[in-house]
Every structure is written in C-alpha cells, then in structure tokens.
Coordinates of C-alpha atoms in Angstrom, one line a residue:
Chain A
M1 CA 25.3 23.6 5.5
S2 CA 24.3 23.0 8.7
R3 CA 21.4 20.8 9.2
D4 CA 18.7 20.6 11.3
I5 CA 19.9 16.9 14.0
Y6 CA 17.1 15.4 15.6
D7 CA 17.3 13.2 18.7
I8 CA 14.3 10.9 16.6
A9 CA 13.1 11.2 13.5
I10 CA 9.9 8.8 12.2
I11 CA 8.7 8.3 8.8
G12 CA 5.0 8.0 8.5
A13 CA 1.4 9.7 10.3
G14 CA -0.3 6.8 10.8
P15 CA -0.8 5.2 14.1
A16 CA 3.1 4.0 15.4
G17 CA 4.2 7.0 13.7
M18 CA 1.6 9.4 15.5
A19 CA 2.0 7.2 18.8
A20 CA 6.0 6.8 18.3
A21 CA 6.2 10.7 17.9
I22 CA 3.9 11.7 20.9
E23 CA 5.6 9.1 23.7
A24 CA 8.9 10.6 22.1
D25 CA 8.1 13.9 22.3
R26 CA 6.6 13.6 25.7
R27 CA 9.7 12.6 27.4
G28 CA 11.7 15.2 26.1
A29 CA 13.1 14.1 23.0
S30 CA 13.5 16.7 20.0
V31 CA 11.7 14.9 17.0
V32 CA 10.4 15.0 13.6
L33 CA 7.6 13.3 11.8
L34 CA 7.6 13.3 8.2
D35 CA 4.8 12.0 5.7
E36 CA 3.5 11.9 2.3
Q37 CA 0.3 13.1 3.1
P38 CA -1.6 16.4 3.6
R39 CA -3.2 15.8 7.7
P40 CA -1.8 12.7 9.9
G41 CA -3.7 9.9 10.0
G42 CA -2.0 7.5 7.2
Q43 CA -4.6 5.5 5.4
I44 CA -6.7 4.0 8.5
Y45 CA -7.1 7.7 9.7
R46 CA -7.2 9.7 6.8
N47 CA -8.0 12.7 6.4
V48 CA -9.7 11.4 10.5
G49 CA -9.5 15.5 11.7
I50 CA -11.7 16.6 9.3
A51 CA -14.1 14.2 8.2
T52 CA -17.6 15.2 7.8
P53 CA -20.3 13.8 9.5
R54 CA -21.6 11.7 7.0
Q55 CA -17.8 10.5 6.8
R56 CA -17.6 9.3 10.4
E57 CA -21.4 7.4 9.9
V58 CA -20.1 6.0 6.7
L59 CA -16.9 4.9 8.1
G60 CA -17.6 3.6 11.5
Q61 CA -16.7 3.6 15.5
D62 CA -12.8 2.2 14.8
Y63 CA -12.2 5.0 11.5
A64 CA -13.1 7.9 14.6
K65 CA -10.4 6.5 17.5
G66 CA -8.3 8.0 15.4
D67 CA -9.4 10.9 16.2
A68 CA -6.9 10.8 19.7
L69 CA -4.3 10.2 18.0
V70 CA -4.2 13.3 16.0
T71 CA -5.4 16.0 18.6
A72 CA -3.0 14.4 21.3
L73 CA -0.2 14.9 17.8
E74 CA -1.2 18.4 17.2
R75 CA -0.9 18.9 20.9
S76 CA 2.4 18.2 21.1
G77 CA 5.9 19.6 20.3
A78 CA 7.1 17.2 17.4
K79 CA 7.4 19.1 14.3
H80 CA 5.5 17.4 11.8
L81 CA 6.2 17.7 8.2
S82 CA 3.4 16.7 6.2
D83 CA 3.1 16.7 1.8
I84 CA 7.0 15.5 1.5
T85 CA 8.2 12.7 -0.4
V86 CA 10.9 11.0 1.4
W87 CA 13.5 9.7 -1.1
Q88 CA 16.3 8.5 0.8
I89 CA 17.7 7.4 4.2
T90 CA 21.3 6.6 5.1
G91 CA 22.6 4.3 7.7
T92 CA 23.6 7.2 9.6
G93 CA 20.7 8.3 9.8
R94 CA 20.6 11.5 7.0
I95 CA 17.1 11.5 5.7
A96 CA 16.4 13.5 2.3
Y97 CA 13.3 14.5 1.5
S98 CA 11.0 17.0 -1.1
R99 CA 9.2 19.2 -0.1
K100 CA 6.9 21.5 -2.7
N101 CA 9.6 20.8 -5.4
Q102 CA 12.5 21.4 -2.9
A103 CA 14.8 18.9 -1.8
E104 CA 16.0 19.2 1.9
Q105 CA 17.9 17.6 4.0
L106 CA 18.0 16.7 7.9
E107 CA 19.6 14.6 10.3
A108 CA 18.1 11.8 13.6
R109 CA 20.5 10.1 15.4
Q110 CA 17.5 7.3 15.8
V111 CA 14.6 6.5 13.1
I112 CA 11.7 5.1 13.4
V113 CA 10.6 4.2 9.4
A114 CA 6.7 3.8 10.5
T115 CA 5.4 3.4 6.8
G116 CA 3.1 0.8 7.0
A117 CA 1.3 -1.4 4.6
T118 CA 0.3 -2.1 1.1
E119 CA -2.4 -4.0 -0.6
R120 CA -1.0 -7.1 -1.2
P121 CA -0.4 -8.1 -5.4
V122 CA -3.2 -9.4 -6.5
P123 CA -2.6 -10.8 -9.9
L124 CA -5.4 -11.9 -11.5
P125 CA -6.2 -12.0 -15.9
G126 CA -7.7 -8.3 -16.5
W127 CA -5.9 -7.1 -13.1
T128 CA -4.3 -3.9 -14.4
L129 CA -8.4 -2.9 -16.6
P130 CA -9.3 0.9 -15.7
G131 CA -11.9 0.1 -13.5
V132 CA -10.4 -2.0 -11.2
L133 CA -8.7 -0.7 -7.7
T134 CA -7.6 -2.0 -4.5
A135 CA -10.3 -2.1 -2.2
G136 CA -8.2 0.5 0.5
A137 CA -8.0 2.2 -2.5
A138 CA -12.1 2.4 -2.9
Q139 CA -11.9 2.8 1.2
I140 CA -9.1 5.8 1.2
L141 CA -12.6 7.5 -1.7
M142 CA -14.3 7.5 1.1
K143 CA -12.1 9.1 3.7
S144 CA -10.6 11.8 0.4
G145 CA -12.5 12.1 -2.3
G146 CA -15.7 11.9 -0.6
L147 CA -16.9 8.9 -3.6
V148 CA -18.2 5.2 -2.6
A149 CA -18.1 2.5 -5.4
E150 CA -21.6 2.1 -6.8
D151 CA -22.7 -1.5 -8.2
A152 CA -19.2 -3.0 -7.5
V153 CA -17.8 -5.5 -6.9
L154 CA -15.2 -7.2 -4.4
V155 CA -13.3 -9.8 -4.8
G156 CA -10.9 -11.5 -2.9
S157 CA -10.7 -12.1 1.1
G158 CA -9.7 -11.1 4.7
P159 CA -11.5 -9.0 7.0
L160 CA -10.9 -5.7 5.6
L161 CA -13.1 -7.0 2.4
Y162 CA -15.9 -7.1 5.1
L163 CA -15.2 -3.7 6.9
I164 CA -15.1 -1.9 3.5
A165 CA -18.2 -3.8 2.2
A166 CA -20.2 -2.7 5.2
Q167 CA -19.1 0.8 5.1
M168 CA -20.4 0.4 1.4
V169 CA -23.9 -1.2 2.3
A170 CA -23.7 2.1 5.2
A171 CA -23.0 4.4 2.4
G172 CA -26.5 3.1 0.8
S173 CA -24.4 2.0 -2.4
P174 CA -24.0 -2.4 -1.5
P175 CA -21.9 -4.5 -3.4
K176 CA -22.9 -6.0 -6.5
A177 CA -21.2 -9.3 -4.9
M178 CA -18.4 -9.9 -3.0
I179 CA -16.5 -13.4 -5.1
E180 CA -14.2 -14.8 -1.6
T181 CA -11.6 -17.0 -2.6
Q182 CA -10.6 -18.5 1.2
T183 CA -12.5 -21.9 1.2
G184 CA -13.6 -24.1 4.6
S185 CA -10.7 -26.0 4.2
D186 CA -9.2 -22.2 5.2
L187 CA -11.5 -22.9 8.3
Q188 CA -10.7 -25.4 9.2
A189 CA -6.8 -24.9 9.1
A190 CA -8.1 -21.7 11.0
M191 CA -9.4 -23.7 13.6
K192 CA -6.6 -25.3 15.3
H193 CA -6.3 -20.8 16.9
L194 CA -9.4 -20.8 17.7
G195 CA -8.2 -19.8 21.2
G196 CA -6.3 -17.1 20.8
A197 CA -9.0 -16.0 18.0
L198 CA -11.1 -16.5 21.6
R199 CA -8.3 -14.3 23.8
G200 CA -8.8 -11.4 20.3
W201 CA -12.7 -11.7 20.7
R202 CA -13.3 -8.4 19.9
Y203 CA -12.1 -8.6 16.0
L204 CA -13.5 -12.0 15.9
A205 CA -17.2 -10.2 17.3
K206 CA -16.6 -7.6 15.5
G207 CA -15.9 -9.7 11.9
L208 CA -19.0 -11.9 12.5
S209 CA -21.1 -9.0 13.6
L210 CA -19.7 -7.9 9.5
I211 CA -20.9 -10.3 7.9
A212 CA -24.5 -10.8 9.8
Q213 CA -24.7 -6.6 8.4
L214 CA -24.0 -8.2 4.5
K215 CA -26.2 -10.5 5.1
R216 CA -29.2 -8.6 6.4
A217 CA -28.8 -6.3 3.8
G218 CA -28.7 -8.8 1.4
V219 CA -25.5 -8.3 -0.1
R220 CA -24.5 -12.0 -2.3
R221 CA -21.5 -13.8 -1.5
Y222 CA -19.6 -16.5 -3.1
T223 CA -17.0 -18.1 -0.8
G224 CA -14.8 -20.7 -2.0
A225 CA -14.5 -18.7 -6.1
G226 CA -11.8 -19.5 -8.1
D227 CA -10.4 -19.2 -11.8
I228 CA -11.5 -15.3 -11.4
K229 CA -11.2 -13.1 -14.4
V230 CA -11.7 -9.4 -14.6
L231 CA -13.3 -8.9 -18.6
G232 CA -12.7 -5.8 -20.9
S233 CA -11.6 -4.6 -23.3
D234 CA -10.7 -0.8 -22.3
R235 CA -12.5 -0.9 -18.8
A236 CA -13.5 -3.9 -16.2
E237 CA -16.6 -5.0 -18.0
A238 CA -17.5 -8.2 -16.4
V239 CA -16.0 -10.5 -13.4
S240 CA -16.3 -14.2 -14.3
F241 CA -15.4 -17.1 -12.1
T242 CA -16.1 -20.4 -11.1
W243 CA -18.1 -21.2 -7.8
K244 CA -19.5 -24.7 -6.9
G245 CA -18.8 -26.7 -10.2
R246 CA -20.5 -23.5 -11.9
E247 CA -19.0 -20.8 -14.3
L248 CA -20.5 -17.6 -13.3
R249 CA -20.8 -14.5 -14.8
I250 CA -21.3 -10.3 -13.4
E251 CA -21.6 -7.3 -14.7
T252 CA -20.2 -4.7 -13.3
D253 CA -18.1 -1.8 -14.3
T254 CA -15.9 -1.4 -11.0
V255 CA -14.4 -4.4 -9.1
L256 CA -12.0 -3.9 -5.9
L257 CA -9.4 -6.8 -5.4
H258 CA -8.2 -7.9 -2.1
Q259 CA -5.9 -10.8 -0.8
G260 CA -4.8 -8.6 2.8
V261 CA -1.4 -6.2 3.2
V262 CA 1.6 -6.6 3.3
P263 CA 4.6 -4.6 4.7
N264 CA 5.4 -1.6 3.5
T265 CA 9.7 -2.5 3.1
Q266 CA 10.7 -0.5 1.0
I267 CA 12.8 1.8 3.0
T268 CA 13.9 -0.7 5.3
R269 CA 15.0 -3.3 2.6
S270 CA 17.3 0.6 1.0
L271 CA 18.8 0.5 4.5
Q272 CA 20.1 -2.9 3.8
L273 CA 18.3 -3.9 6.8
D274 CA 18.3 -7.8 7.4
H275 CA 14.8 -9.0 6.1
R276 CA 13.2 -12.7 6.1
Y277 CA 10.1 -14.5 5.1
E278 CA 7.5 -14.5 6.9
E279 CA 5.6 -17.8 6.3
D280 CA 2.3 -17.7 8.3
Q281 CA 1.6 -14.0 6.4
R282 CA 3.6 -14.4 3.5
C283 CA 5.5 -12.1 3.3
F284 CA 9.0 -10.7 4.1
V285 CA 9.1 -8.4 7.1
P286 CA 12.3 -7.0 8.4
V287 CA 14.3 -8.7 11.0
T288 CA 13.2 -7.0 14.7
D289 CA 13.4 -7.2 18.3
T290 CA 10.6 -7.0 20.7
F291 CA 10.6 -2.7 20.6
G292 CA 11.4 -2.6 17.1
L293 CA 14.9 -2.4 16.8
S294 CA 16.2 -3.8 12.9
S295 CA 20.1 -4.8 12.0
S296 CA 21.0 -1.6 12.1
P297 CA 21.6 0.2 16.1
I298 CA 20.0 3.4 14.5
V299 CA 16.9 2.3 13.1
S300 CA 13.2 0.8 14.3
V301 CA 10.5 -0.1 12.6
A302 CA 6.7 0.0 14.3
G303 CA 3.5 -0.4 13.0
D304 CA 1.9 -2.6 10.0
G305 CA 5.2 -2.3 8.3
A306 CA 7.1 -4.8 10.8
G307 CA 4.2 -7.0 10.5
I308 CA 0.8 -6.7 10.5
G309 CA -1.2 -6.1 13.5
G310 CA -4.0 -3.6 12.6
A311 CA -4.2 -0.5 14.2
A312 CA -4.3 -0.9 17.5
V313 CA -1.1 -2.7 17.1
A314 CA 0.8 -0.5 15.3
A315 CA 0.1 1.9 18.3
L316 CA 1.2 0.3 21.1
S317 CA 4.5 -0.8 18.1
G318 CA 5.1 2.8 18.0
Q319 CA 5.6 3.6 21.4
L320 CA 7.2 1.1 22.7
A321 CA 9.3 2.0 19.6
A322 CA 9.8 5.3 21.0
L323 CA 10.4 3.6 23.8
G324 CA 13.7 1.8 22.4
A325 CA 14.9 4.5 21.0
L326 CA 14.3 6.9 24.3
H327 CA 16.3 4.5 26.0
R328 CA 19.5 4.1 23.6
L329 CA 19.7 7.7 23.6
D330 CA 19.7 7.9 27.8
L331 CA 17.0 10.4 27.2
I332 CA 14.8 7.5 30.0
T333 CA 16.2 6.0 32.6
N334 CA 16.7 2.1 33.0
E335 CA 13.6 2.0 35.5
T336 CA 11.6 4.1 33.3
F337 CA 12.4 2.1 30.3
E338 CA 11.1 -1.2 32.0
T339 CA 8.4 0.1 33.8
S340 CA 6.6 2.3 30.6
S341 CA 6.9 -0.9 28.5
A342 CA 6.1 -4.1 30.4
P343 CA 2.2 -2.9 29.8
I344 CA 2.3 -2.1 26.7
L345 CA 3.7 -5.5 26.0
E346 CA 1.7 -7.1 27.7
T347 CA -1.7 -5.6 25.4
R348 CA 0.0 -5.8 22.5
A349 CA 0.2 -9.2 23.3
K350 CA -3.5 -9.7 23.7
E351 CA -4.2 -7.9 20.5
L352 CA -2.2 -9.8 18.9
A353 CA -3.9 -12.8 19.9
V354 CA -6.5 -13.1 16.6
R355 CA -4.0 -13.0 14.0
P356 CA -2.8 -16.3 13.6
F357 CA -6.8 -17.7 13.2
L358 CA -7.5 -14.2 10.8
D359 CA -3.8 -15.3 8.8
R360 CA -5.2 -19.3 8.2
A361 CA -9.1 -18.6 7.5
Y362 CA -8.3 -15.7 5.1
P363 CA -4.8 -16.9 2.9
P364 CA -3.9 -15.1 0.0
S365 CA -5.5 -17.5 -3.3
Q366 CA -3.4 -20.0 -4.5
Q367 CA -4.5 -18.1 -8.0
T368 CA -3.0 -15.5 -7.4
L369 CA 0.2 -16.8 -5.6
K370 CA 0.8 -18.8 -8.5
P371 CA -1.1 -17.2 -11.8
V372 CA -1.0 -19.1 -14.8
D373 CA 1.3 -18.1 -17.7
T374 CA -0.7 -14.9 -19.6
T375 CA -1.4 -13.0 -16.5
I376 CA 0.2 -10.1 -16.0
I377 CA 2.6 -9.5 -13.0
C378 CA 4.6 -6.4 -13.1
R379 CA 2.1 -3.7 -14.2
C380 CA 4.9 -1.2 -15.1
E381 CA 6.6 -3.1 -17.1
E382 CA 3.7 -6.3 -18.4
V383 CA 5.5 -9.2 -17.3
T384 CA 3.6 -11.9 -17.3
A385 CA 4.4 -14.9 -15.0
G386 CA 5.1 -17.2 -17.9
D387 CA 7.8 -14.5 -18.7
I388 CA 9.2 -15.2 -14.7
R389 CA 8.8 -19.1 -15.1
R390 CA 10.9 -18.9 -18.4
Y391 CA 14.0 -17.2 -16.7
A392 CA 13.6 -20.0 -14.0
A393 CA 13.7 -23.1 -16.9
L394 CA 17.1 -19.9 -17.9
G395 CA 18.9 -20.4 -14.7
C396 CA 17.4 -17.8 -13.1
K397 CA 17.1 -17.8 -9.5
G398 CA 16.0 -15.0 -7.3
P399 CA 13.5 -12.0 -8.1
N400 CA 16.6 -9.6 -8.5
Q401 CA 17.8 -11.1 -11.6
A402 CA 14.5 -11.6 -12.7
K403 CA 14.8 -7.7 -13.4
A404 CA 17.8 -8.0 -15.6
F405 CA 16.2 -10.6 -17.6
G406 CA 13.1 -8.8 -17.9
R407 CA 12.8 -5.6 -16.1
S408 CA 9.5 -7.0 -13.5
G409 CA 10.2 -4.3 -11.2
M410 CA 11.8 -2.0 -12.9
G411 CA 9.0 0.6 -13.5
P412 CA 8.1 3.1 -11.6
C413 CA 6.2 1.2 -8.8
Q414 CA 9.9 0.4 -8.4
G415 CA 8.2 -4.0 -7.9
R416 CA 6.2 -2.9 -4.7
Y417 CA 3.2 -4.8 -6.8
C418 CA 5.1 -7.5 -8.5
G419 CA 8.9 -8.2 -5.9
L420 CA 6.2 -10.5 -4.0
T421 CA 4.2 -12.0 -6.5
V422 CA 8.5 -12.5 -8.8
T423 CA 9.5 -14.3 -5.4
E424 CA 6.3 -16.8 -4.8
I425 CA 7.1 -17.8 -8.8
L426 CA 10.7 -18.3 -8.9
S427 CA 10.4 -19.9 -5.1
A428 CA 7.8 -22.4 -6.9
E429 CA 9.8 -23.3 -9.7
N430 CA 12.9 -23.8 -8.6
G431 CA 12.3 -25.8 -5.0
I432 CA 14.0 -23.4 -3.1
S433 CA 12.3 -21.4 -0.5
Q434 CA 11.3 -17.7 -0.8
Q435 CA 13.8 -16.7 2.2
E436 CA 16.4 -18.0 0.1
T437 CA 14.7 -16.9 -3.3
G438 CA 15.2 -13.7 -1.9
A439 CA 13.2 -10.1 -2.3
L440 CA 14.1 -7.3 -4.7
R441 CA 16.7 -5.3 -3.8
I442 CA 15.6 -1.4 -3.4
R443 CA 18.0 1.4 -4.1
S444 CA 17.2 5.0 -3.8
P445 CA 15.2 7.5 -4.6
I446 CA 12.5 5.3 -3.3
K447 CA 10.1 7.5 -5.0
P448 CA 10.7 9.5 -8.0
V449 CA 12.3 12.6 -8.1
T450 CA 13.0 15.5 -10.5
L451 CA 16.7 15.9 -12.0
G452 CA 16.1 19.7 -10.7
E453 CA 15.4 18.5 -7.0
L454 CA 18.0 16.4 -6.8
A455 CA 20.8 19.1 -8.7
A456 CA 20.3 21.5 -6.0
Y457 CA 20.8 18.7 -3.2
Q458 CA 23.5 18.1 -4.3
E459 CA 24.5 21.7 -5.0
E460 CA 23.5 21.8 -1.0
E461 CA 25.8 19.1 -0.2
H462 CA 28.6 20.8 -1.5
A463 CA 28.2 23.9 -0.4
Chain B
M1 CA -18.5 4.3 -10.9
F2 CA -18.0 6.1 -8.1
T3 CA -20.4 8.4 -6.2
P4 CA -20.4 11.3 -4.3
L5 CA -21.2 10.1 -0.5
E6 CA -22.6 13.9 0.6
T7 CA -23.1 17.0 -1.3
A8 CA -19.9 18.8 -1.7
S9 CA -20.1 21.9 0.9
G10 CA -16.1 22.5 0.5
R11 CA -14.8 25.5 -2.4
Q12 CA -15.5 24.7 -5.3
V13 CA -12.9 24.9 -8.0
T14 CA -12.6 24.4 -12.2
F15 CA -9.2 22.3 -13.4
N16 CA -8.5 20.9 -16.8
F17 CA -7.5 17.1 -18.1
D18 CA -6.9 16.3 -21.6
G19 CA -8.6 19.1 -22.6
R20 CA -12.0 18.9 -20.6
E21 CA -13.1 21.2 -17.7
F22 CA -14.0 19.8 -14.6
T23 CA -15.0 21.0 -11.2
A24 CA -14.3 19.9 -7.8
Q25 CA -14.1 20.0 -4.0
E26 CA -10.4 22.3 -4.2
G27 CA -7.8 19.5 -2.3
T28 CA -9.1 16.6 -3.3
P29 CA -7.1 14.6 -5.3
L30 CA -7.3 14.9 -8.5
A31 CA -7.6 10.7 -8.9
A32 CA -10.6 10.8 -6.8
A33 CA -11.8 14.3 -9.0
L34 CA -11.6 12.2 -12.1
L35 CA -12.9 8.8 -11.0
G36 CA -16.3 11.0 -9.8
A37 CA -16.8 12.7 -13.0
G38 CA -17.0 9.6 -14.3
V39 CA -12.5 9.5 -15.9
S40 CA -11.2 6.0 -15.0
E41 CA -8.9 5.6 -17.8
F42 CA -6.0 8.5 -17.5
R43 CA -2.8 6.7 -19.4
S44 CA -1.8 4.3 -22.4
T45 CA 0.9 2.1 -20.7
P46 CA 4.6 2.2 -22.8
V47 CA 4.9 -1.0 -23.7
S48 CA 1.5 -2.2 -25.2
A49 CA -0.4 1.0 -25.1
S50 CA -3.4 -0.2 -23.0
P51 CA -5.1 2.1 -21.0
R52 CA -4.4 2.3 -17.5
G53 CA -6.2 4.3 -14.0
P54 CA -5.8 5.0 -10.3
F55 CA -5.5 1.5 -8.5
C56 CA -4.4 1.9 -5.2
M57 CA -4.7 5.7 -4.3
M58 CA -1.8 5.7 -2.1
G59 CA 1.1 6.6 -4.2
A60 CA 2.6 2.9 -4.5
C61 CA 1.6 1.5 -8.3
F62 CA 1.8 4.5 -10.2
D63 CA -0.8 3.9 -12.7
C64 CA -2.4 7.2 -12.8
L65 CA 0.4 9.0 -13.6
V66 CA -0.5 12.4 -15.8
Q67 CA 1.4 15.6 -16.0
I68 CA 1.5 18.9 -15.3
D69 CA 3.9 21.5 -16.0
D70 CA 5.6 19.1 -18.5
V71 CA 6.0 16.7 -15.0
T72 CA 4.9 13.2 -15.0
V73 CA 3.3 13.0 -11.5
Q74 CA 1.1 10.7 -9.6
A75 CA -2.5 11.9 -9.4
C76 CA -3.6 10.6 -6.2
M77 CA -0.4 12.2 -4.2
T78 CA -2.3 15.5 -6.6
P79 CA -4.4 17.8 -4.9
V80 CA -7.0 20.0 -7.1
R81 CA -6.4 23.6 -7.5
D82 CA -8.1 26.0 -9.2
G83 CA -7.2 26.5 -12.3
L84 CA -4.7 23.2 -12.3
V85 CA -4.3 22.2 -16.5
V86 CA -3.8 17.8 -16.6
K87 CA -2.7 16.7 -19.6
R88 CA -2.2 13.0 -20.4
I89 CA 0.9 11.6 -20.8
P90 CA 2.0 11.8 -24.1
R91 CA 0.8 8.0 -26.4
P92 CA 3.6 6.1 -27.2
D93 CA 3.5 5.3 -31.2
V94 CA 3.9 1.2 -30.4
S95 CA 4.3 0.5 -33.9
A96 CA 6.7 2.4 -34.8
E97 CA 9.4 0.9 -33.1
P98 CA 9.0 -3.2 -30.8
H99 CA 9.6 -2.2 -27.5
D100 CA 12.5 -4.2 -25.9
S101 CA 9.7 -6.3 -24.6
A102 CA 10.0 -9.5 -22.1
P103 CA 9.9 -12.2 -24.5
Q104 CA 12.4 -11.3 -26.7
G105 CA 14.3 -9.8 -23.2
S106 CA 14.7 -13.0 -22.6
E107 CA 15.9 -14.5 -26.0
N108 CA 18.5 -12.3 -25.4
S109 CA 19.1 -13.8 -21.6
R110 CA 19.0 -16.9 -23.6
E111 CA 21.6 -15.7 -26.0
A112 CA 23.5 -14.2 -22.7
L113 CA 23.4 -17.4 -21.2
R114 CA 25.3 -19.7 -24.0
A115 CA 27.7 -17.0 -24.5

C-alpha cells in the first residue's frame, strides 16, 4: 500500500509539539502533528482554544499564553491529526496509529517526540481509593470538564500544587487544607541555588505571589508533614498525617496528590533510545543533545519528555528540535540553523535557571520514594512495596525481572505509575544505582489497540 | 466532590451508565461527566475487586476503564455523545478462584530460583 511520507512527524500537540510544528512548517518542511486529544494544547493548554471567559479567569494568564501557539498552529500548513492514538513507532520512522477505530500508518524522515510529562507516582496508603486523584487531574477537570474540586485536600509538594490551589481559590472553592511534604531542610539545601533562582526571578515571584494568595484566602498549610494516609473503605473519607509531632486527621472525600511531574518516556523507551537516570529530578530522561536529538539519528525529543522544564522551555525546545531536524534534512542552511538557534538557546538557558532551586526545594517525599511494605505501588496488578522488597531478597535486580516475578508493570498502564517506584525500591534494597537498576522495557502497542484494528492493519501490511 | 465552575452553555445530551441516565455537555470527557454527577467509582479491580475511579484524567493510569459496545475504553479519553450506553466492566468473581497474586507469585519464583 502507499502511505504518506512526511519530512517531520511530531508526536504530541502540547507547547513543544506545537512550536516544533509551526517552526518546521514555516521553513518549508512537510509536517504532520499527531495527538490524542481533540484539540491542540497538550495538558498545560488543554482546551485553551474553546475556554470560556470564566475558565480563563480561573486558570489565569499563564494558561492564556497557549492562545498564541494554538492560533499559529491553526494558521500553519502543518497537518494536525487529532483524536488519534499512536501505538507504535519504529526506528525507521514508521508510525502506526488508530483513528476512529481504524489502524493507519505513516512515515517520516525525522520524528520529534513531544509527549510531555506525567505525574510522578505518589504511592501512599489509600492512594487507589475512588476520590483520590492527581492534582493535575483536578486541573484537567477545570480545563476540560468545567469542574472544580470542592473541600478537597491537596497532598504533596511542588510549584504546581500552589498553582492549582490558587486556581481553586479563584474558582471560589479553596482547598480545605494543603498537606505539604517538603521540609525546612529541603529549602535550606535549595538555597545554594538561589543565584539561579534569582536569574529566573519571574518564576520565583510567581510562586511567592501564589503562596500569598493562598494565605489571603485562609488556606491552611501543613508543611513538613509525614506518614500521610488516605483513609476510607470504598472511597476516600479522610487524610491522616503527622505534623510537628502531632497526629492529625482531616475529613474529605476528595484528595489531590502531587509530587512533581516526570518525563513521559513510554515512546522513547519503546524505541530503545539511550536513557539516563537524572539525579536532580529523580527520574529517567532520554539522552539528548542540545537540540533534543536522541541516540537515534532520526528521533528528537522536545519538551518535558526530555527533562522537566515547564511550558515556556518546552516551546523553545520544540523550536530547537525542529531546527535540528530541518538542518539534518538539508531544508535549512548551516547559517540559518546557527543564527536562528542562537537566541533561542540563550532564552532557554534563562528560563531553565530556576530549575535546580525548585528541584531541591520540592523533592519527592521520602515516604513515596520508600513506601512502607503494605503500600500498593503497582495500581493495576496491586503489587505492594513489600512484594518488591521480597523479590529483591530473592535476587531480583531490575524492574523487568520484578515484572516477571510478580506482574508489577504488566497491567494496562504498562508501568506508567509504578515503574519509577520499582526502580527506587530495588535500587535501595540492592544498594545499586537507579541507573544500573534501570527502567521497564516498553513494547508496542504502547497504548491498547483492539484485535480488529490490529487485524485490519496487518492486512494493509501484506496488501 | 466536583462541582461546576459555571452554568453549562453547550448542548446537553443524555447518556447511560450502569443503567442510570445522566445528562452532560456534549463532548465532555465521560469521566468528567460522571465525576460531576457524583459518581467516583467506575469499576472493581480484577485482582481484589477493590473499587476504582478516575485518577490521572489524561489517559495514562487506566483506572477509569468502562465498557462501551463491549470494548473496554478509558472514560477520561471518551467524549460524551447523545445516547451513549456505558457499562461497568463485569465484576470478577474473586472468591471462586484465587488470582495468581503477588505473594503466591513470589513463592513460585522462590521455587524457580531453587530449582
């Protein structure tokens, strides 16, 4: 069969993917942008193109910044395939996807993976109960469901937690409490990076302003909290925790968890690209050069999927990845490549300056990195932290072996919400680095595909 | 609990979940429509029949699984449309046959290592 061949295929229509598509199209490449959602924006700018005035008021100015990218994308000649599920990418640039229950494929000379971030796993007792969601999920519900959490308790740490809390305040539904896991010594450790933070002062000022808004709204914050448990039999009913030597309990039916975000590396791992464990952000990242080029000469990674930097950095990285791909395709000259990328590189360095401070001030909590034995760490197969420790005692060295021992990572989420935790536990138990312990291997289909879709696809293959 | 940010302005449609009728704005993610209607438990797990509902709302966690036309789908990735009939995934009978659970699995692994 004949299939479409593009110069550049981009996976993910968040800030990185949109910026890459706009840049590549503008410079004459044939571009296809594939995305799961019905509208461009990614999670950060989700639905910005159809947001109501009320949603804009609640979500704030940084959300509205997505307008420019969405408009530029819509005006560009890039082909935007929305509502599709990419389930396989090969090392030769063939992309298999499903659209309206039909499997299709296309080919690209260069591929830019811009699949963003997912919430870091937050394995706490009770985190699988209905009524417990990620804080990011609560924000998505504001953008995409027109809903706000009521009397919710926010648990965890990180700048996003303050943003979401402030958005809830703006929506007239402030959180009942914030149970925060970062400690005074985390802040102290972060202070040596204050210089960088001051270069990124806009981020710092925004964070301080959010915290001030929460204070004005009377939101109760418990910082340095530990031993956090969500209680309830069939759904969340309360959160218990220790704070300043006291045991506290707050009644709530909605608990929103957040311990920062981590790169979504499902596609990059399925492509068997080189990855490394990033100590500062405590997660695996694909190994890339300045322009996002991975260990494959045809695959670049842009945005949070290559390391957490936030939306502004993601858009700049998307542009840089596009310039790199255009250059490799000989669609731009050496000179254009260099003169166009220099100012973007400079801006990106400034935008990234605050990161080391944030990474140290808001680290994942010890409780979630080293969950107690009874805590479920694999939500799909209900494998506990104790199970993983037992496998370690039996000689299990890595997450792929642990999967064979006890199914962690074998369920439908394919390790998205247990993989990092399994690596952390095995690394601690065996006394070997996270890098050496490694990450789960990911195989296609990276998202579920029906047998009917697969069968139709195979027919096409042999036709 | 989740409550509306504002009065819905879009086209309202009716759908059915687990035998109950619900109304939501057309195109809203099914998981959001149900959460907004006060439904937070969507299914029971195959391992221990524990209740589960939406967790990530972005297609990553697979906890909001439901069935539409006998196909298991993610409720957070499925837009509501008029007349949609959504079923719960049939509850597994965990009492009849014990699942090959983790502790048992580790016993097997122990034997395998010894062998």
